[in-house]
């Protein structure tokens, strides 16, 4: 039996790598950034929320993207990640406030600009190359 034009014609899988990283790879927080963010949040000797300054959250501390991961906010730069009180889905937490309110989103933009200057022109340069 002849398979003809529309028959089974297997083709080998290409050997080349993907040209662009997937979103999850781009937005994942790297170990180096994680270590630096916790160092920055723990400058007082213990970890504190970078918004309210509390050292004992109701539930836990969480890492928050300043530019949301859904908007391709990178996890490879410490000026895009802060430590906030969590969890994100709890109405009273700083993480929820920062992600879900207009005031919180404005704070995130200001804080990201402040952190960018800290790491590029300020004393944070000694911690991040």
Coordinates of C-alpha atoms in Angstrom, one line a residue:
X1 CA 0.0 0.0 0.0
X2 CA 1.4 3.4 -1.0
X3 CA 1.1 6.2 1.6
X4 CA 1.1 8.8 -1.1
X5 CA 1.4 12.5 -0.5
X6 CA -0.4 12.5 2.9
X7 CA 1.3 9.4 4.3
X8 CA 3.5 9.0 7.4
X9 CA 6.8 10.8 6.9
X10 CA 8.7 11.0 10.2
X11 CA 11.2 13.9 10.7
X12 CA 13.9 14.0 13.3
X13 CA 13.5 16.4 16.2
X14 CA 15.7 19.6 15.7
X15 CA 18.9 19.7 17.7
X16 CA 19.0 23.5 18.3
X17 CA 18.1 25.1 21.6
X18 CA 15.2 27.5 22.3
X19 CA 16.2 31.0 21.3
X20 CA 14.3 32.9 24.0
X21 CA 13.7 31.9 27.7
X22 CA 10.2 31.0 28.7
X23 CA 8.4 33.5 31.0
X24 CA 8.8 31.2 34.0
X25 CA 12.5 31.1 33.5
X26 CA 12.7 34.9 33.1
X27 CA 10.6 35.7 36.1
X28 CA 11.9 33.1 38.5
X29 CA 13.9 34.6 41.4
X30 CA 17.5 33.4 41.2
X31 CA 19.3 32.2 44.3
X32 CA 21.8 35.1 44.0
X33 CA 18.9 37.7 44.0
X34 CA 17.1 35.8 46.8
X35 CA 20.3 36.0 49.0
X36 CA 20.8 39.7 48.3
X37 CA 17.1 40.6 48.9
X38 CA 17.2 38.9 52.3
X39 CA 20.5 40.6 53.1
X40 CA 18.9 44.0 52.3
X41 CA 15.8 43.2 54.3
X42 CA 17.9 42.0 57.2
X43 CA 20.2 45.0 57.6
X44 CA 18.8 45.6 61.1
X45 CA 20.1 42.2 62.1
X46 CA 16.8 40.4 61.5
X47 CA 14.4 40.3 58.5
X48 CA 11.8 43.0 58.3
X49 CA 9.0 43.8 55.9
X50 CA 10.2 46.5 53.5
X51 CA 6.9 48.3 53.6
X52 CA 5.6 48.4 57.2
X53 CA 8.9 47.4 59.0
X54 CA 7.5 44.7 61.1
X55 CA 9.8 41.8 62.1
X56 CA 7.1 39.3 63.0
X57 CA 4.5 38.9 60.2
X58 CA 1.1 37.4 60.9
X59 CA 1.9 34.4 58.6
X60 CA 5.2 34.7 56.7
X61 CA 7.4 36.9 54.7
X62 CA 7.1 36.7 50.9
X63 CA 9.2 37.9 48.0
X64 CA 7.2 40.4 45.9
X65 CA 8.0 41.4 42.3
X66 CA 7.9 45.2 41.9
X67 CA 7.1 44.7 38.2
X68 CA 4.7 41.7 38.4
X69 CA 5.8 38.4 37.0
X70 CA 2.8 38.4 34.8
X71 CA 4.2 41.5 33.1
X72 CA 7.6 39.8 32.7
X73 CA 9.1 41.4 35.8
X74 CA 12.5 39.9 36.1
X75 CA 13.7 37.8 39.0
X76 CA 17.3 38.4 38.1
X77 CA 17.6 41.9 39.5
X78 CA 17.4 42.8 43.2
X79 CA 15.7 46.1 42.5
X80 CA 12.7 44.2 41.3
X81 CA 12.1 42.1 44.4
X82 CA 11.2 43.1 47.9
X83 CA 10.3 41.2 51.1
X84 CA 6.8 41.9 52.3
X85 CA 4.4 40.5 54.9
X86 CA 2.3 37.7 53.3
X87 CA 0.4 35.9 52.1
X88 CA -0.6 37.7 49.0
X89 CA -4.2 36.5 49.2
X90 CA -4.7 37.9 52.8
X91 CA -6.5 41.2 52.7
X92 CA -4.5 42.7 55.6
X93 CA -1.0 41.8 54.3
X94 CA 1.5 44.2 52.8
X95 CA 1.9 41.9 49.8
X96 CA -1.9 42.0 49.0
X97 CA -1.9 45.8 49.5
X98 CA 1.1 46.3 47.1
X99 CA -0.4 44.1 44.4
X100 CA -4.1 44.9 44.6
X101 CA -4.4 48.6 45.4
X102 CA -3.7 51.7 43.4
X103 CA -1.8 53.2 46.3
X104 CA 0.3 50.0 46.6
X105 CA 1.1 49.9 42.9
X106 CA 2.3 53.5 43.1
X107 CA 4.4 52.6 46.1
X108 CA 6.0 49.7 44.2
X109 CA 6.9 52.0 41.3
X110 CA 8.6 54.5 43.7
X111 CA 10.3 51.8 45.7
X112 CA 11.7 50.1 42.5
X113 CA 13.1 53.5 41.4
X114 CA 14.7 54.0 44.8
X115 CA 16.2 50.4 44.8
X116 CA 17.5 50.9 41.3
X117 CA 19.4 54.0 42.4
X118 CA 20.6 52.1 45.5
X119 CA 22.2 49.4 43.4
X120 CA 23.5 51.5 40.5
X121 CA 24.7 54.7 42.2
X122 CA 24.4 54.1 45.9
X123 CA 25.9 51.9 48.6
X124 CA 24.2 48.8 47.2
X125 CA 26.8 48.7 44.4
X126 CA 29.2 46.9 46.7
X127 CA 26.7 44.1 47.1
X128 CA 25.6 43.7 43.5
X129 CA 27.7 43.5 40.4

